[in-house]
CSV table of C-alpha atoms in Angstrom, one decimal:
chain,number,residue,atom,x,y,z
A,1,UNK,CA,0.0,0.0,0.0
A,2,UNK,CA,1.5,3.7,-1.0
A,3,UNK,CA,0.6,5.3,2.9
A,4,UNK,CA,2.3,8.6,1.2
A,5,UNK,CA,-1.2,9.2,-0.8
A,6,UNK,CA,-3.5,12.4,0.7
A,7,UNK,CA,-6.5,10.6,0.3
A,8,UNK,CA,-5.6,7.3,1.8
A,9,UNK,CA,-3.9,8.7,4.9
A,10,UNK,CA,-7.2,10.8,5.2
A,11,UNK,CA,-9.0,7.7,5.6
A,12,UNK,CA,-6.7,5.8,7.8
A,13,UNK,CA,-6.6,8.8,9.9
A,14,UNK,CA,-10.2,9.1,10.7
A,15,UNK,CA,-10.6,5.0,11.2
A,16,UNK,CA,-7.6,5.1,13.8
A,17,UNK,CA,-9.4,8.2,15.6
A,18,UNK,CA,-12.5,6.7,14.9
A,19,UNK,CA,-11.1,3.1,16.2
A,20,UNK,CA,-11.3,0.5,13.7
A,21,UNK,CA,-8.4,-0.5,12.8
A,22,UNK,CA,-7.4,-4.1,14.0
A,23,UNK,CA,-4.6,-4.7,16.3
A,24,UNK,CA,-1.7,-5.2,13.7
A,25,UNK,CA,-3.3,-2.3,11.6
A,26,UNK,CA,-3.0,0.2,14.1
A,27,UNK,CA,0.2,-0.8,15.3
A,28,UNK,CA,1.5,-0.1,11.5
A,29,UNK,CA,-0.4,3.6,11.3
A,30,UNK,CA,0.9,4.6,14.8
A,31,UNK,CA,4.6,4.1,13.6
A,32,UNK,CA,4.1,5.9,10.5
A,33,UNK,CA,2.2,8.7,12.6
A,34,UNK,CA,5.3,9.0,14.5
A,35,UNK,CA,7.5,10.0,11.6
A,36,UNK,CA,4.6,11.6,9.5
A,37,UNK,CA,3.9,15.2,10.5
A,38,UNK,CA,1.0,15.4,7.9
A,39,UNK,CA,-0.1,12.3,9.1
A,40,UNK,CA,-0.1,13.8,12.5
A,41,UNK,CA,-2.1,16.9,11.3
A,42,UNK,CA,-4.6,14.4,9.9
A,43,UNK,CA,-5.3,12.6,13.2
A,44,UNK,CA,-5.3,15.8,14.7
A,45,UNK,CA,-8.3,17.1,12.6
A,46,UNK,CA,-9.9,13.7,13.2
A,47,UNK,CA,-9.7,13.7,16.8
A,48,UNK,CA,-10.7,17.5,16.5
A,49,UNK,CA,-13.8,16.5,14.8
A,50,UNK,CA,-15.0,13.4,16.3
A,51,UNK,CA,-13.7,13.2,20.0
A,52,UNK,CA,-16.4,15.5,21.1
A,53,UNK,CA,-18.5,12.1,21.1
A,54,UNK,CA,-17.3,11.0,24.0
A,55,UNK,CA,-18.9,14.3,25.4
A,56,UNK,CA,-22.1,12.0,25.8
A,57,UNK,CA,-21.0,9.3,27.9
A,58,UNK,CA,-22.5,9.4,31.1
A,59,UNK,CA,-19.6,10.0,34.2
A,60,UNK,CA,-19.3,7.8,36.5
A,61,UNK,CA,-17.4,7.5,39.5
A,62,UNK,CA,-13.9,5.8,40.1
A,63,UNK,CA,-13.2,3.9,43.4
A,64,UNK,CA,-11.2,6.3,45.4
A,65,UNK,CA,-8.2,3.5,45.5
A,66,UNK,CA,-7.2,4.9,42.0
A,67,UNK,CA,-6.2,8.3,42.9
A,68,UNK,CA,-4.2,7.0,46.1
A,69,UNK,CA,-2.3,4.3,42.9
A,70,UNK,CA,-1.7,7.7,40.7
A,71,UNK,CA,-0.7,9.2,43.6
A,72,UNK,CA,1.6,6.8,44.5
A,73,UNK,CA,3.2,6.1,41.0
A,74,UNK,CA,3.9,9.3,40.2
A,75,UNK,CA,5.1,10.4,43.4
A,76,UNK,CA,3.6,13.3,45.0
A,77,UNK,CA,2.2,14.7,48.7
A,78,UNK,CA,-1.1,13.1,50.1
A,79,UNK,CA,-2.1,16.6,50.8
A,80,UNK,CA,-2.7,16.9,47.0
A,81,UNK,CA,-5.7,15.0,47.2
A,82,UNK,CA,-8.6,15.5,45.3
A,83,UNK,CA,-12.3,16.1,47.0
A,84,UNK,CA,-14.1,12.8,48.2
A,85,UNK,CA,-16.7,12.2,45.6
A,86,UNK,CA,-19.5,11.8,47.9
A,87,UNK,CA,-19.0,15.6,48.6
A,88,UNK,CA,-20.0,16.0,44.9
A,89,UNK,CA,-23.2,14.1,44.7
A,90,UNK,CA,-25.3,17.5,44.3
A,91,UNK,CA,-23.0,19.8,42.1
A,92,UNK,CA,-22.7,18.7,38.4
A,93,UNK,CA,-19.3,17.5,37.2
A,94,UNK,CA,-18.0,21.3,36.8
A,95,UNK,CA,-19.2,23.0,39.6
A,96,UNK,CA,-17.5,21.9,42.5
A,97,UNK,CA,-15.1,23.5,41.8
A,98,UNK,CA,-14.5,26.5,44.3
A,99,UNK,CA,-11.1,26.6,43.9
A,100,UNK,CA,-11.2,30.0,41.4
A,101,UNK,CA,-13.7,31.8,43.4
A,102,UNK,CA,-11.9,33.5,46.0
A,103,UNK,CA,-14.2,36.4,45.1
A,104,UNK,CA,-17.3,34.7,46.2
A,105,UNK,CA,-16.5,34.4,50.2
A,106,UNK,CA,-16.1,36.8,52.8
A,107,UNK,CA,-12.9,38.6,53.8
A,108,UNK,CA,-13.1,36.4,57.3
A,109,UNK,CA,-13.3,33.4,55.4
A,110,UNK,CA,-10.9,33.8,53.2
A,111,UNK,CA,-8.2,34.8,56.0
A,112,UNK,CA,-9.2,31.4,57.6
A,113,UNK,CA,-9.7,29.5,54.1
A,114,UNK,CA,-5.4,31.0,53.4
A,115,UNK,CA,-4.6,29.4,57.0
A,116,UNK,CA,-6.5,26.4,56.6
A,117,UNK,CA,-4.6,26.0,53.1
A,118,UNK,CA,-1.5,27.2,53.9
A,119,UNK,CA,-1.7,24.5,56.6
A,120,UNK,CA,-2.3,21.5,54.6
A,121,UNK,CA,0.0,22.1,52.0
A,122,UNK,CA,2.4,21.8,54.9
A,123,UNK,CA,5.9,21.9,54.7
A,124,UNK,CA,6.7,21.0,51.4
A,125,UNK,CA,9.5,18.8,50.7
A,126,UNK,CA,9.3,18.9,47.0
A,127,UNK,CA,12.0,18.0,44.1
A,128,UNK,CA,13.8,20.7,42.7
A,129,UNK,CA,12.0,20.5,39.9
A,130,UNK,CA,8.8,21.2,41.2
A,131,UNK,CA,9.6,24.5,43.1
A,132,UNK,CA,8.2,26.0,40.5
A,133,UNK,CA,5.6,28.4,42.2
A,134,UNK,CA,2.1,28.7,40.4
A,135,UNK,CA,-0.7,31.0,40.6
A,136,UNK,CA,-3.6,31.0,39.0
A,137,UNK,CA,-5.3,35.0,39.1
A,138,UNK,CA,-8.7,34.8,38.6
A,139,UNK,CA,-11.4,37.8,37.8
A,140,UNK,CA,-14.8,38.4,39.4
A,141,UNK,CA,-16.6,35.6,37.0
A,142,UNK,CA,-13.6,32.9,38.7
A,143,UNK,CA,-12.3,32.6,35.1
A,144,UNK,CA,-9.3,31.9,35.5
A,145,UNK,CA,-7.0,34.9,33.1
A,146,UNK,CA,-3.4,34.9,34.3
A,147,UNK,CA,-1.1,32.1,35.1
A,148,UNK,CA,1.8,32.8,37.3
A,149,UNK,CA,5.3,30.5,37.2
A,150,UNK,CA,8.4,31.6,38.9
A,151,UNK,CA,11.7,30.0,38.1
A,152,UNK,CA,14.0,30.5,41.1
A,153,UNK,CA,17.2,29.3,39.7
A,154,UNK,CA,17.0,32.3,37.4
A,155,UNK,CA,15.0,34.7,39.9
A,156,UNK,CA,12.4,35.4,37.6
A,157,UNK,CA,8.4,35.0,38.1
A,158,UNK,CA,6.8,35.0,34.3
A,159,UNK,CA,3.1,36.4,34.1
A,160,UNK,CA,1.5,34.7,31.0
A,161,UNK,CA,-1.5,35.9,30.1
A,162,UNK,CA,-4.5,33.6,29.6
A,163,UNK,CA,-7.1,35.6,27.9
A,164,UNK,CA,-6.6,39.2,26.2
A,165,UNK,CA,-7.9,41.5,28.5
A,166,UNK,CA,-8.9,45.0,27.6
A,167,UNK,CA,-7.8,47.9,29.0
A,168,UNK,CA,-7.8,51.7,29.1
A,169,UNK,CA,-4.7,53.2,26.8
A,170,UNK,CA,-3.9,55.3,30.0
A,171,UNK,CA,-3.7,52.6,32.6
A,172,UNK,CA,-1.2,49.8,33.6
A,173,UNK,CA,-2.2,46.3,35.5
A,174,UNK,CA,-0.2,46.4,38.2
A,175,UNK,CA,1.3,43.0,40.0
A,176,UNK,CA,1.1,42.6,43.9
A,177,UNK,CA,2.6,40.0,46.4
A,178,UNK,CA,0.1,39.8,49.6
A,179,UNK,CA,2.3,39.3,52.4
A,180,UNK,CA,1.0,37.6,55.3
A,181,UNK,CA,0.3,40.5,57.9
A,182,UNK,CA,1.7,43.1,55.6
A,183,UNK,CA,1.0,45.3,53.2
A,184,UNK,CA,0.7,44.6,49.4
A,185,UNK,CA,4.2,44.8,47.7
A,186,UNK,CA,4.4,45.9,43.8
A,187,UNK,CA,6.2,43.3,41.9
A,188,UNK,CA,5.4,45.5,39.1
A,189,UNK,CA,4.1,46.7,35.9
A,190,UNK,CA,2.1,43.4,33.7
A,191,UNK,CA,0.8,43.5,30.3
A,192,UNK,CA,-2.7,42.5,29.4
A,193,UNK,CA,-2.0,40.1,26.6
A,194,UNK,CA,1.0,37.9,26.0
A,195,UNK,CA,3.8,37.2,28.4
A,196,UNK,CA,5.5,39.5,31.0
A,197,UNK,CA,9.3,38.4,33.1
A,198,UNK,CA,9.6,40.2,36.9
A,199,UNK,CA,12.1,40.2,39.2
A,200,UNK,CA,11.5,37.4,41.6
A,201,UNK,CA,11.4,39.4,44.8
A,202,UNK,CA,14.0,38.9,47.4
A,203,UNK,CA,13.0,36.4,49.9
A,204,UNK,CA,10.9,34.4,46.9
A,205,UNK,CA,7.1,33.7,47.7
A,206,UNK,CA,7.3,32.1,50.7
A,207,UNK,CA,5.9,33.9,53.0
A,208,UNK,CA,3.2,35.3,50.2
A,209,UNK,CA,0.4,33.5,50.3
A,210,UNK,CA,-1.0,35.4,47.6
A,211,UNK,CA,-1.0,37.7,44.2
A,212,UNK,CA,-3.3,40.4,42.9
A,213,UNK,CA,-3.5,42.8,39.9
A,214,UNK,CA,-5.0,45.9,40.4
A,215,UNK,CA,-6.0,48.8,37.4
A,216,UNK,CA,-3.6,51.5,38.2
A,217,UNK,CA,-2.5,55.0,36.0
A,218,UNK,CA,0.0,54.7,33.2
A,219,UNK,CA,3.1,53.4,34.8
A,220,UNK,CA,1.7,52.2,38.0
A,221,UNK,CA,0.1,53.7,41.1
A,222,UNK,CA,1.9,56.5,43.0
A,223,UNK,CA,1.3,56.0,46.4
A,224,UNK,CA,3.4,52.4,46.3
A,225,UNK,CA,-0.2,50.6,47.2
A,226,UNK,CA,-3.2,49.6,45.3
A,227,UNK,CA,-5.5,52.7,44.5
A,228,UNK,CA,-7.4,51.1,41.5
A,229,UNK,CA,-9.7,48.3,42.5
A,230,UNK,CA,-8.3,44.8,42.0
A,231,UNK,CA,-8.8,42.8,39.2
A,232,UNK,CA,-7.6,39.3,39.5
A,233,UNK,CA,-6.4,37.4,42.6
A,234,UNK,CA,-5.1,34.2,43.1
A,235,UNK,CA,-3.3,32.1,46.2
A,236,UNK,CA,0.1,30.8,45.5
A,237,UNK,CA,0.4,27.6,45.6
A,238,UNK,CA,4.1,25.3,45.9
A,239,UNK,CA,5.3,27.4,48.5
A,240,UNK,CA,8.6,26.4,48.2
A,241,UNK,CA,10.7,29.5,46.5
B,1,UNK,CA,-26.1,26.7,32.9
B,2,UNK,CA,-22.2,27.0,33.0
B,3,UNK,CA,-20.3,28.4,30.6
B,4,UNK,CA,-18.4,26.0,28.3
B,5,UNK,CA,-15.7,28.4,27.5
B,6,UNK,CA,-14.9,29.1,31.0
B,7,UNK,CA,-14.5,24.9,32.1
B,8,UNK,CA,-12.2,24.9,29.2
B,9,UNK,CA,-10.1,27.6,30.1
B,10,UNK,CA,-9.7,25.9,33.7
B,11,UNK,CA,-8.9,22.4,32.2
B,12,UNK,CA,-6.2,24.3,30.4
B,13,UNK,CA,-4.9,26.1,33.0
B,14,UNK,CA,-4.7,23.0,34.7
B,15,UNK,CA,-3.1,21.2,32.5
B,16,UNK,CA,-0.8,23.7,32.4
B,17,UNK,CA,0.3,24.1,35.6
B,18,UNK,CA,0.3,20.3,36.3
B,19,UNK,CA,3.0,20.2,33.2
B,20,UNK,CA,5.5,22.5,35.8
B,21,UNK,CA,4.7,19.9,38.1
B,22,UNK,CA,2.2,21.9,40.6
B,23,UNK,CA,0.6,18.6,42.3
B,24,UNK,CA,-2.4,20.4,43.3
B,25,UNK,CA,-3.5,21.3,39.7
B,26,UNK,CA,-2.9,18.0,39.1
B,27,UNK,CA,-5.1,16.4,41.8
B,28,UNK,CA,-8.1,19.1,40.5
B,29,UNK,CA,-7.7,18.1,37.2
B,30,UNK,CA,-8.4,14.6,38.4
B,31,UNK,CA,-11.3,15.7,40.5
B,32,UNK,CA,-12.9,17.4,37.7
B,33,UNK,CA,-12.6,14.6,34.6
B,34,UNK,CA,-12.1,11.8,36.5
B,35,UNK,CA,-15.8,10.5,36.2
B,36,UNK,CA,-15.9,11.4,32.4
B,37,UNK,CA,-12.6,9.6,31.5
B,38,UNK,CA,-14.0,6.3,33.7
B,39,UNK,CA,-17.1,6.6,32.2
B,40,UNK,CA,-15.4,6.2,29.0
B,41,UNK,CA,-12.9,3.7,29.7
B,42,UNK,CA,-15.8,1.8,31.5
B,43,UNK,CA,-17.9,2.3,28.1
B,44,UNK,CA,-15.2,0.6,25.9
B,45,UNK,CA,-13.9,-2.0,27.8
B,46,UNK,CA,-16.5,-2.9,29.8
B,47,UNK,CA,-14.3,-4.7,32.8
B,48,UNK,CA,-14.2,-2.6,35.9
B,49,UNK,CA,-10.8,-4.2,37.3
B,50,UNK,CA,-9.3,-3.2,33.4
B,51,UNK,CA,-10.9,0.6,33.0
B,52,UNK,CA,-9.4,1.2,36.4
B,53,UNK,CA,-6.2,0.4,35.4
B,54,UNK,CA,-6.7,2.3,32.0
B,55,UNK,CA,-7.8,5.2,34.1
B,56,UNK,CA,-4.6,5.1,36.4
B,57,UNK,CA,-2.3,4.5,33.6
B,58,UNK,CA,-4.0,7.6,31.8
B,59,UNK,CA,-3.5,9.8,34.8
B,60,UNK,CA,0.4,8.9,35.1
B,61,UNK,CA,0.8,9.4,31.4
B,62,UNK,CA,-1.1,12.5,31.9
B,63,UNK,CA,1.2,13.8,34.5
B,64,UNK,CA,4.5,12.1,32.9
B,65,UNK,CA,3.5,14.2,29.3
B,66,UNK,CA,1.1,17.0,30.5
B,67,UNK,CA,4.3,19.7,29.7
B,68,UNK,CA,3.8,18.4,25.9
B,69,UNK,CA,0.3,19.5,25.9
B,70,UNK,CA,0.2,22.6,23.5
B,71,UNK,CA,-3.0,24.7,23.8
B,72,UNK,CA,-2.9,26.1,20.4
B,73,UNK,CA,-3.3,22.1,19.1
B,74,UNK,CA,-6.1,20.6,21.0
B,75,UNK,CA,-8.6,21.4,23.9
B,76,UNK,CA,-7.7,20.1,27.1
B,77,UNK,CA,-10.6,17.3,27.2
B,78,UNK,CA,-9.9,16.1,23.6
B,79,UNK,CA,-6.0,15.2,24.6
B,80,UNK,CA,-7.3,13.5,27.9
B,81,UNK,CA,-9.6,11.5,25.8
B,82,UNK,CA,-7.0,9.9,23.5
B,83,UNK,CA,-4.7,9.2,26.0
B,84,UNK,CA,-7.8,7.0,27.9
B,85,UNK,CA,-9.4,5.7,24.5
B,86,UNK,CA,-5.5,4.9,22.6
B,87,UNK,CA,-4.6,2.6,26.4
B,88,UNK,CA,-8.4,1.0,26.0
B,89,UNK,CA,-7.6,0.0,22.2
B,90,UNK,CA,-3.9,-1.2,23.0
B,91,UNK,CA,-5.4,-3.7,26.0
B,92,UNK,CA,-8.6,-4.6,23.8
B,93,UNK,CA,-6.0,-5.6,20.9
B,94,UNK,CA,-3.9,-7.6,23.2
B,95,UNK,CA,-4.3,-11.1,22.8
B,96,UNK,CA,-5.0,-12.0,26.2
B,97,UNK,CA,-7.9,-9.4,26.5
B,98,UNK,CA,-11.1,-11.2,27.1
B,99,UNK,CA,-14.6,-9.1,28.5
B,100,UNK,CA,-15.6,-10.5,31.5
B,101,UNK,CA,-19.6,-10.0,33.0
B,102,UNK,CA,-20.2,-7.0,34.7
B,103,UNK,CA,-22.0,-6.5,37.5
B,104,UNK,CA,-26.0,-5.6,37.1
B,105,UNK,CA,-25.9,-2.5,38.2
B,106,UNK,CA,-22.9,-1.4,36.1
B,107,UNK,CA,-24.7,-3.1,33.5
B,108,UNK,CA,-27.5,-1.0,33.6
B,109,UNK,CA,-25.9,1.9,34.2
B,110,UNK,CA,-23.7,0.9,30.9
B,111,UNK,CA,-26.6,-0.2,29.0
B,112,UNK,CA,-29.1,3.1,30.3
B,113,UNK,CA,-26.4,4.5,27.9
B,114,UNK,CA,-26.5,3.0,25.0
B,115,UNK,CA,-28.6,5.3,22.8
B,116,UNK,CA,-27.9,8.5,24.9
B,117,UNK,CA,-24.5,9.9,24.1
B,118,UNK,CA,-25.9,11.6,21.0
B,119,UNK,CA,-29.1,12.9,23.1
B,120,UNK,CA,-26.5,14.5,25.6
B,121,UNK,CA,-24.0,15.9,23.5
B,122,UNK,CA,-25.6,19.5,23.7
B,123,UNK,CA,-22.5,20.7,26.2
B,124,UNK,CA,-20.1,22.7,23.5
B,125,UNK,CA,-20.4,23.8,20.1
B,126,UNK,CA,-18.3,21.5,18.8
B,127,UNK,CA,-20.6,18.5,20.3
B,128,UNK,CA,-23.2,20.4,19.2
B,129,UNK,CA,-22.0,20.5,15.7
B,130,UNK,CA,-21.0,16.9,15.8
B,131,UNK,CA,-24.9,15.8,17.1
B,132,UNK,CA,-25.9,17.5,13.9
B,133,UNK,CA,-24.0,15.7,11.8
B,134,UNK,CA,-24.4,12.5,13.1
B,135,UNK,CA,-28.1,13.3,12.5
B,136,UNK,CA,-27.2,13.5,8.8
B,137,UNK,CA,-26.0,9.5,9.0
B,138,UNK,CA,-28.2,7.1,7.6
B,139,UNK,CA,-29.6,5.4,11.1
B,140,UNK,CA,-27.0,1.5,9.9
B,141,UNK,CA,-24.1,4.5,9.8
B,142,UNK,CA,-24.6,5.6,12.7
B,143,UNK,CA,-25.0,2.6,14.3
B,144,UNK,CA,-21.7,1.3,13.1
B,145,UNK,CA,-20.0,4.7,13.6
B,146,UNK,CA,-21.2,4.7,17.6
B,147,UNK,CA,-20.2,1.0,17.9
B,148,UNK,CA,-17.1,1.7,17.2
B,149,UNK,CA,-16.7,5.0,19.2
B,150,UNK,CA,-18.1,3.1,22.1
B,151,UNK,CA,-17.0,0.4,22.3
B,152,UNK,CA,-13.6,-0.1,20.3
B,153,UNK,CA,-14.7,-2.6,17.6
B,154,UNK,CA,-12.7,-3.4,14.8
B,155,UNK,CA,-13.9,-3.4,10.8
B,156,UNK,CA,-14.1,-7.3,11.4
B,157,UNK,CA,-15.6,-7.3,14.6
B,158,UNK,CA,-18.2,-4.6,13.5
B,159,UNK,CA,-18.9,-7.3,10.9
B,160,UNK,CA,-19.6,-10.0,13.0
B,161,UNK,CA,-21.3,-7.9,15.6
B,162,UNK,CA,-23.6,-6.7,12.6
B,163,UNK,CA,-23.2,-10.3,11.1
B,164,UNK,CA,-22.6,-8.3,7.6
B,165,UNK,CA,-19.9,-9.1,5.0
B,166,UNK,CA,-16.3,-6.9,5.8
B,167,UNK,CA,-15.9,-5.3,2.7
B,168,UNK,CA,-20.2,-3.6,3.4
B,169,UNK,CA,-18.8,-2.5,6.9
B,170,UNK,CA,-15.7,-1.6,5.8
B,171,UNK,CA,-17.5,1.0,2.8
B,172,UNK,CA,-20.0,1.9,5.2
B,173,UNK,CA,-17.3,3.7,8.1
B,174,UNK,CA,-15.5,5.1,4.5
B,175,UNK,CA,-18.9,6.9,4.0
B,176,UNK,CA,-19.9,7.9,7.1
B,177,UNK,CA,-16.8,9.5,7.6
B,178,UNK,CA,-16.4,11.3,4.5
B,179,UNK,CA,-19.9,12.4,5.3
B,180,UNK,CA,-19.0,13.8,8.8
B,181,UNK,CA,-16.1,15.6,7.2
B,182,UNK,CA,-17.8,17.2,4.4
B,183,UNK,CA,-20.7,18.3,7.3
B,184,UNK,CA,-18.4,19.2,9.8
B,185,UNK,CA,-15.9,21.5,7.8
């Protein structure tokens, strides 16, 4: 068989997404996928187009013996743990999660909710690799718009920015580390779209539980705090920088 | 009703930060498609003691190859879903693979199913899109395009399934998927 024709590598592509290609079949196409970029592109498209199927089936719940195996193979805390399902039973398969809405509770709560989160992530004895601090700053809607990495070998934090945001052409976004029992630092001027590098500050995250944007003038507030109100929040989480 | 757009974007961001290795993105991301992906894995193979291991498996290689996940080439559900369905074919196609009886109430649960999946897919556009177009099937290729989906069978096993001649089963999935190509672009 000539794989190299469009038409027949069309049709292979959509019955190895689709599934029904036998054993030995499928063995052959996945080797020639592998060294194939237009090949590739073709699956793509096909899983593109048809996965959405599997949108329909109906969820059902794992035994709670399969997260503790993934959690075990791969390595990583117990406090990492995800809710136990019966907790779920009312909310549909998206809306448990609370996780992006720190928005939604009170300023009380949230002080304790920081404590009772900064508690259980405990002290974390992580692998280099994974000192890599995340945040996640979410808007009022808990859409989730920036993400937040910091690299401490190189002292940089990188803001990348989910979703375009729109903004006045004479304001800034303005970064902000919430110190435990202090007052909000500037870590400095962020764009609205695409990527922006800051000066990890000295001392890292630790002891910054966590980060918030707020709409300043051109070039950042004046006063050295906040004095627009704040856009997106988020706690930091991998406090180990 | 929740906004499609805005689970996606969290899946994503997920997915993201579990691929720098943050462990409690991770264990979300498992909260939040962990039912779906069983319910899949459950679908095709139809053994619970083999769909949990699929779904284990899935979530290692998830966390093992999550920093390969590019947003610009697929959603975030979409390259969850072939990592479950690709293990579920590999162990079906393994010689040693044999179905075993379910319980009942899995069973019904499974079988409660079986002509829903196109009733429910009303959750993004693109399902949406994709329910139309399976509309468009004649009702044997649909039938033949679900059985596959669903449950993993090969051209030759859809033939004996449908006790129809290959080469008829084999034209039919040709059609039906040129069909949902020319509908769906």
């Amino acid at each position: 068989m000539k794989y190299d024709q469009p038409e027949l590598q069309e049709k292979l592509a959509g019955e190895y997404v689709l599934g029904t290609l036998s054993g030995r079949a499928r063995r052959r196409f996945v080797k020639l996928m592998r060294r194939d970029p237009k090949l590739q592109a073709a699956v793509a498209k096909w899983e593109a187009s048809l996965l959405p199927l599997a949108e329909g089936i109906k969820p059902i719940e794992p035994p709670a013996h399969v997260w503790q195996r993934i959690a075990t193979r791969v390595g990583i805390r117990t406090s990492a743990r995800p809710a136990p399902a019966a907790s779920e039973k009312k909310s549909s398969f998206w809306e448990s999660i609370n996780f992006w809405r720190p928005f939604a509770i009170s300023s009380s709560a949230v002080a304790f909710g920081l404590l009772l989160y900064l508690f259980m992530l405990g002290k974390p004895e992580l692998p280099v690799q994974q000192l890599d601090v995340v945040a996640i700053l979410a808007g009022k809607e808990a859409k989730p718009e920036m993400l937040i990495t910091a690299e401490p070998h190189d002292g940089t934090l990188t803001l990348t920015v989910l979703n375009q945001q729109a903004i006045a052409a004479d304001r800034d976004f303005e970064l902000w580390a919430l110190p435990t029992g202090g007052s909000p630092k500037s870590l400095g001027i962020v764009t609205s779209n695409g990527i922006t590098r800051l000066k990890l500050p000295a001392g890292g995250l630790a002891k910054i539980p966590a980060l918030a944007i707020s709409l300043e003038p051109k070039g950042g507030s004046r006063t050295g705090s906040p004095t627009g109100p704040v856009l997106y929040q988020g706690f930091v989480v991998n406090v180990g920088v | 009703m929740i906004d499609t757009n805005q689970q996606i974007d969290e899946l994503r961001t997920l997915l993201i930060a579990t691929g720098r290795g943050n462990e409690d993105a991770f264990a979300r991301l498992y909260d939040l498609t962990r039912a779906k992906l069983f319910g899949l894995s459950l679908r095709i193979l139809r053994r619970q003691d083999t769909a949990e291991e699929i779904l284990q498996e899935s979530f290692v290689a998830i966390w093992n190859h999550a920093r390969d996940y590019t947003a610009e080439k697929s959603a975030p559900m979409t390259w969850m879903i072939t990592i479950v369905r690709n293990r579920c074919f590999d162990q079906m196609r393994r010689p040693d693979f044999a179905s075993v009886e379910l319980d009942d109430a899995l069973l019904e649960t499974l079988e409660d199913e079986a002509d829903s999946p196109l009733e429910r897919l009303r959750q993004s556009d693109d399902a949406r899109r994709l329910a139309d177009c399976m509309g468009h099937l004649d009702a044997a290729q649909r039938q033949s395009v679900m059985l596959a989906f669903f449950q993993g069978l090969t051209h030759s096993e859809l033939a004996e399934h449908l006790r129809e001649p290959l080469g008829t089963v084999k034209t039919r999935i040709r059609r039906a998927l040129t069909s949902l190509k020319n509908c769906l672009q």
